[in-house]
CSV table of C-alpha atoms in Angstrom, one decimal:
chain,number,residue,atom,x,y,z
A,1,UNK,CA,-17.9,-2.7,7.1
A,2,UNK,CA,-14.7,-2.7,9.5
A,3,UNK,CA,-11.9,-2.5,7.0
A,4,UNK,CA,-9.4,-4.6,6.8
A,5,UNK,CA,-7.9,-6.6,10.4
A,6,UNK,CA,-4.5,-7.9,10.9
A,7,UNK,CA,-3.6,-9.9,13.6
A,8,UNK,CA,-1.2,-9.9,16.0
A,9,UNK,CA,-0.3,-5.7,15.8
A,10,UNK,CA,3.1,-6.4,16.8
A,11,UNK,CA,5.0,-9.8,17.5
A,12,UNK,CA,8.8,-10.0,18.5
A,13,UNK,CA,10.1,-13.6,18.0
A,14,UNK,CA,13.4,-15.4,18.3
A,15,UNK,CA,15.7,-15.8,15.0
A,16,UNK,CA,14.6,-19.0,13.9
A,17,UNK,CA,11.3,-19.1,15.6
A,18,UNK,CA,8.4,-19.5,13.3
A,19,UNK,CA,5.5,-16.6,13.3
A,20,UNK,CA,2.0,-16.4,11.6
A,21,UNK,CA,0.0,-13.5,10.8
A,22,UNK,CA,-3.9,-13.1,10.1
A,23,UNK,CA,-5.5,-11.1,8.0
A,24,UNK,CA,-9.6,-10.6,7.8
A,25,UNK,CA,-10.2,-8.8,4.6
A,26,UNK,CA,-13.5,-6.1,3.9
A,27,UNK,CA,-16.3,-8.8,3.9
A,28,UNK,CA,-16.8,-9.8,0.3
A,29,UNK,CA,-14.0,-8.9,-0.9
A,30,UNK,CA,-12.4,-11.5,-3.7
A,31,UNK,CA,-8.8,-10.0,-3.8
A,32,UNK,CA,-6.3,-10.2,-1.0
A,33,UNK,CA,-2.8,-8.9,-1.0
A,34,UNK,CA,0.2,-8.7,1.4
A,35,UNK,CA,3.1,-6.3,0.9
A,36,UNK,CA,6.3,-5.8,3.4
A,37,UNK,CA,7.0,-2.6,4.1
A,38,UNK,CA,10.7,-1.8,6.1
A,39,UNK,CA,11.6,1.3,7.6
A,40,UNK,CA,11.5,4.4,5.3
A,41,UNK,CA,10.7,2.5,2.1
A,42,UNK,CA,7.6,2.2,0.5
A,43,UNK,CA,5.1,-1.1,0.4
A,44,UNK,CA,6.6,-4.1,-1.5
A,45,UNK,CA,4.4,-6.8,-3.1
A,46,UNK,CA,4.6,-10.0,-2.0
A,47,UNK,CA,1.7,-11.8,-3.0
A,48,UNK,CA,-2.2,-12.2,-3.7
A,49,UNK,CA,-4.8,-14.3,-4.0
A,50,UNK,CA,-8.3,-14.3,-5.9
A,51,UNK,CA,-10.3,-15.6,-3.5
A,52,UNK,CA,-8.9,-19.2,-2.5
A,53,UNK,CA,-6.5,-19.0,-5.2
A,54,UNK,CA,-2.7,-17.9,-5.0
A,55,UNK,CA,-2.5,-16.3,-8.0
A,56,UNK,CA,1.0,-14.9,-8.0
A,57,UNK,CA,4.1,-14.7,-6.0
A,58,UNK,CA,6.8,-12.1,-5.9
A,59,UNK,CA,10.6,-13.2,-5.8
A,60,UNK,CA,10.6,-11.3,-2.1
A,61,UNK,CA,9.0,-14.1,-1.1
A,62,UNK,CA,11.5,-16.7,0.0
A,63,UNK,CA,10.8,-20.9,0.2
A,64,UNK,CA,10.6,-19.6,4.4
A,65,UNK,CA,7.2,-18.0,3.6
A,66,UNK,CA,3.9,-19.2,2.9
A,67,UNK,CA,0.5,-17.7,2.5
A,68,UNK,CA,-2.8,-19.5,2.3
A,69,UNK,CA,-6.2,-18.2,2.0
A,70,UNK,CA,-8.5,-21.6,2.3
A,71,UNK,CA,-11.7,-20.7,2.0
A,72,UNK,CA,-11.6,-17.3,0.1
A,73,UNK,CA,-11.6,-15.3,3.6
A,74,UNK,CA,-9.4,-14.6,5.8
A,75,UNK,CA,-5.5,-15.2,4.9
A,76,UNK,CA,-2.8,-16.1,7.2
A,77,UNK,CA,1.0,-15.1,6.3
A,78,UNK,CA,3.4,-17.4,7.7
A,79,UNK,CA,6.9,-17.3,7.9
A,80,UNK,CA,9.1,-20.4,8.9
A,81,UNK,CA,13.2,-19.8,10.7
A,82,UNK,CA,12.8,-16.0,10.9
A,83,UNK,CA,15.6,-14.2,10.3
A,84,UNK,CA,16.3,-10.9,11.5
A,85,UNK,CA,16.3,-9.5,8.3
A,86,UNK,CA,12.4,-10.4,7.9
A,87,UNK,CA,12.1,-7.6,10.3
A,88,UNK,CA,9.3,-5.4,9.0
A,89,UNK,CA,5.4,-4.1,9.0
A,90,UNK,CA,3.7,-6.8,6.6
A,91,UNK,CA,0.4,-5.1,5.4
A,92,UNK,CA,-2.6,-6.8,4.0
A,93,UNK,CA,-5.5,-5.2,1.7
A,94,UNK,CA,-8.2,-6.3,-0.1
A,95,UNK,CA,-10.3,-5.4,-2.6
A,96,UNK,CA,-13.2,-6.2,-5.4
A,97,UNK,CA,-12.3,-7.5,-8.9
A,98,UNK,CA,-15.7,-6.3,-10.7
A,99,UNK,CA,-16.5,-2.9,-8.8
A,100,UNK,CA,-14.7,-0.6,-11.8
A,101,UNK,CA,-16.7,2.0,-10.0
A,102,UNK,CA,-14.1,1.8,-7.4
A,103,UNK,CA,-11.0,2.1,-9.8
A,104,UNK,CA,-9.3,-1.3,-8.5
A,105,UNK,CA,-9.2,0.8,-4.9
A,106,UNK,CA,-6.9,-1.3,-2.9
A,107,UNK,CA,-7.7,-1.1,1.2
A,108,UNK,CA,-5.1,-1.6,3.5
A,109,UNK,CA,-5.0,-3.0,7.3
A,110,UNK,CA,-3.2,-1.6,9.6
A,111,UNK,CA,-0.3,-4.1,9.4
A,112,UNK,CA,1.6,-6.4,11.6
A,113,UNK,CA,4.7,-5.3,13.1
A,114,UNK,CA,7.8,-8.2,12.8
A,115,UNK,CA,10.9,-7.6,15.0
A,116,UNK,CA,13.6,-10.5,14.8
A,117,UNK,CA,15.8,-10.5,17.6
B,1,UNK,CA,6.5,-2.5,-16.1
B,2,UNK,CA,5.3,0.6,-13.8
B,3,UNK,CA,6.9,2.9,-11.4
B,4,UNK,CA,6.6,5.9,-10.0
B,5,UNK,CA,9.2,8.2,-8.6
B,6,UNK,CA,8.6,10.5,-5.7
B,7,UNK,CA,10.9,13.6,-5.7
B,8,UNK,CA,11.8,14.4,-2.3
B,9,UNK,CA,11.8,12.1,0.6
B,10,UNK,CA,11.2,15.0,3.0
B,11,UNK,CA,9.7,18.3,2.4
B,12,UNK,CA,8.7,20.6,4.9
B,13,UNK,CA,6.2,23.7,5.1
B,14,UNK,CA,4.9,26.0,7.5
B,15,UNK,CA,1.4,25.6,8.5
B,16,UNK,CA,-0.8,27.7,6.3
B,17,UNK,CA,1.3,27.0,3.5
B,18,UNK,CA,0.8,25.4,-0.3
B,19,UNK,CA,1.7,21.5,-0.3
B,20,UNK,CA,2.9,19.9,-2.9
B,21,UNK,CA,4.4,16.6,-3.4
B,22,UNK,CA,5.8,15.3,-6.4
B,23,UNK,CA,5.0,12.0,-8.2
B,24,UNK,CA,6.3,10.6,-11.4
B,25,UNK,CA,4.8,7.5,-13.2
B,26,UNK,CA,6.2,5.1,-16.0
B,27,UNK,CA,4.0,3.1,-17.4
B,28,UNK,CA,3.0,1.0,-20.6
B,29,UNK,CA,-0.4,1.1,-20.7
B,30,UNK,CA,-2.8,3.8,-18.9
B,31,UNK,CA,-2.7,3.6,-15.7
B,32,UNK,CA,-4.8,4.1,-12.2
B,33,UNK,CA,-3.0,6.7,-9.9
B,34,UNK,CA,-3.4,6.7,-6.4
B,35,UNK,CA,-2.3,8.5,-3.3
B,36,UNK,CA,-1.9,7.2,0.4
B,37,UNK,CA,-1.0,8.5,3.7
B,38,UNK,CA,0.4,6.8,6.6
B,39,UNK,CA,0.5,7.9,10.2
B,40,UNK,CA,3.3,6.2,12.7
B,41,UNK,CA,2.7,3.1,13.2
B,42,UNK,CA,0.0,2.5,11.4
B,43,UNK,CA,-1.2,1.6,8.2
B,44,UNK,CA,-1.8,3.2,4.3
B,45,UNK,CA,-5.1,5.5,4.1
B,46,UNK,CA,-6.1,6.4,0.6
B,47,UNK,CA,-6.4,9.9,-0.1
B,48,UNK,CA,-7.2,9.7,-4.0
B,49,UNK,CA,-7.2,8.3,-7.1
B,50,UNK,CA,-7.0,8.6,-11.0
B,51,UNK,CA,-9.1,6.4,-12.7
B,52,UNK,CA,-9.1,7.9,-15.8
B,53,UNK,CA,-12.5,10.1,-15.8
B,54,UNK,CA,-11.4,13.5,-14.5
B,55,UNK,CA,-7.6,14.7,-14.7
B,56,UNK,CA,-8.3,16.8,-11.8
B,57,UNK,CA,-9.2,14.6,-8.7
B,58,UNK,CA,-10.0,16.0,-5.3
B,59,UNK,CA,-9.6,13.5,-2.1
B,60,UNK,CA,-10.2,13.3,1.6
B,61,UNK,CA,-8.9,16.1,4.0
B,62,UNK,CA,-8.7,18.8,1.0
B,63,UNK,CA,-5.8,17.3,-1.1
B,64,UNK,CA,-6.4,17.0,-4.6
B,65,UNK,CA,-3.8,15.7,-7.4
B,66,UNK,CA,-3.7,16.8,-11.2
B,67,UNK,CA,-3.3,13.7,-13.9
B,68,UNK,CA,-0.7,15.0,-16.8
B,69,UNK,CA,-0.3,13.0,-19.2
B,70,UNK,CA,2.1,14.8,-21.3
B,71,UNK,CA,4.5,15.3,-18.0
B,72,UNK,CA,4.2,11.5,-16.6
B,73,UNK,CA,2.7,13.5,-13.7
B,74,UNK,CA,0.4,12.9,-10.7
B,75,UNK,CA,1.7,15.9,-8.6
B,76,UNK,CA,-0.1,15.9,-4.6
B,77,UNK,CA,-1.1,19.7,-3.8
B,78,UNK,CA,-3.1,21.3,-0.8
B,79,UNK,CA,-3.6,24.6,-0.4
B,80,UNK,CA,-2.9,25.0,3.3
B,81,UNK,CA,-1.4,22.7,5.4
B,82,UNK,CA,-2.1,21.9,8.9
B,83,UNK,CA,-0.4,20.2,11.6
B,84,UNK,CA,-2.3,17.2,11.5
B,85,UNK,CA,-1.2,16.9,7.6
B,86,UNK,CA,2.2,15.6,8.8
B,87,UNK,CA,2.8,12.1,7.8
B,88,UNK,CA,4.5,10.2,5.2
B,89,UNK,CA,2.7,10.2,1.6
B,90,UNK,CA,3.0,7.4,-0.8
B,91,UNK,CA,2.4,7.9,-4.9
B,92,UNK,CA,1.5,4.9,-6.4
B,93,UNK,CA,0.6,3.0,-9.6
B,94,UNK,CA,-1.5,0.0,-11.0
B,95,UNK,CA,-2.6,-1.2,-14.2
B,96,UNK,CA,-6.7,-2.5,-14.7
B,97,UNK,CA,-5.3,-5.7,-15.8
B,98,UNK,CA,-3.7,-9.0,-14.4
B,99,UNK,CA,-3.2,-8.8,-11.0
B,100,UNK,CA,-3.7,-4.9,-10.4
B,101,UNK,CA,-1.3,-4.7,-7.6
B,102,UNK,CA,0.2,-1.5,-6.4
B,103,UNK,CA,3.6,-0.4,-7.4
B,104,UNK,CA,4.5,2.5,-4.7
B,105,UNK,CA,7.2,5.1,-4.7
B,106,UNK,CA,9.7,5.4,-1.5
B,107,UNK,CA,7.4,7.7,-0.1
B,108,UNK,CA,7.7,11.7,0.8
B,109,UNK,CA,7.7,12.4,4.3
B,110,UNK,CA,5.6,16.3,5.2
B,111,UNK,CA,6.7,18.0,8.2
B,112,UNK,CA,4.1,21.2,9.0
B,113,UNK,CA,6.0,23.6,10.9
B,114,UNK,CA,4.1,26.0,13.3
């Protein structure tokens, strides 16, 4: 088991340039999420899915951002005409729906780092 | 809804000393408790978490958090603090229905003094 991946660590883009993220959740794992996290605040939801399906999406979550999980894997975060106020770490975790042994334990990645210049 | 408040966005100790880092919960239903910690630059670890069995729950690197149900409270103690404790902590809360997403607090951030 190698935790949860992101992909790209750290990306610095253009305002109005469009970025993606990746996330590869803990294998077997039905339940992704991605939160936003900006300096000194804590993690915000912004979405999740149970396995291919979005299930629910928070108001954060503008018309510029989209998140897709196609075949209950991996999910990719994209944001369209960056501003620079997207500028933050967007985190992805996973977990599993039916393991109440684990107490709905959420794991996190490490997170992708968003600066909009 | 849920939410937890954390009281204190900074507290520091010396090393050697008690930790103990305050969390506050709101919630209509009973709820799971959890604990993270995140380094710079990287992401949440979990330290604990309440899932309603014991109210007493012990987690990774000797921190353990007490479940009080009468106070709202899921208060983060350690009995001596090292260096390597210093990071920001994160309180947070979920329900076992729907879509059992985390609600965090704004975080507490330790500082371990030599």
């Amino acid at each position: 088991d190698t935790g949860v991946s992101q992909n790209p660590r750290h990306k610095i883009t253009k305002r109005g340039q469009n970025v993606t993220f990746r996330c590869d959740p803990i294998s077997e794992h039905n339940r992704l999420y991605w939160y936003r996290q900006t300096l000194g605040q804590g993690p915000e939801f912004l979405t999740y899915f149970q396995n291919e399906a979005q299930l629910e999406k928070s108001r954060l979550l503008s018309d510029r951002f989209s998140a897709e999980r196609p075949k209950g894997s991996f999910s990719t975060l994209e944001i369209q005409r960056t501003e620079q106020g997207d500028s933050a770490m967007y985190l992805c975790a996973s977990s599993f729906l039916f393991d109440r042994a684990s107490g709905n334990t959420i794991y996190f990645g490490e997170g992708s780092w968003l600066t909009v210049v | 809804a849920q939410s937890v408040t954390q009281l204190g966005s900074h507290v520091s100790v010396s090393e050697g000393a008690l930790v103990l880092l305050r969390c506050n919960y709101s919630s209509s239903v009973p709820p799971y408790l959890f604990w993270y910690v995140q380094y710079p630059n990287q992401g949440l670890q979990l330290l604990l978490k309440y899932t309603s069995a014991a109210t007493l729950v012990k987690g990774i690197n000797g921190f353990e958090a007490e479940f009080k149900k009468s106070e709202t409270s899921f208060h983060l103690t350690k009995p001596s603090a090292h260096m390597s404790d210093a990071a920001e902590y994160f309180c947070a809360v979920s329900k076992d229905t729907g879509r059992r997403a985390l609600t965090f607090g704004s975080g507490t951030r330790l500082q371990v003094q030599p």
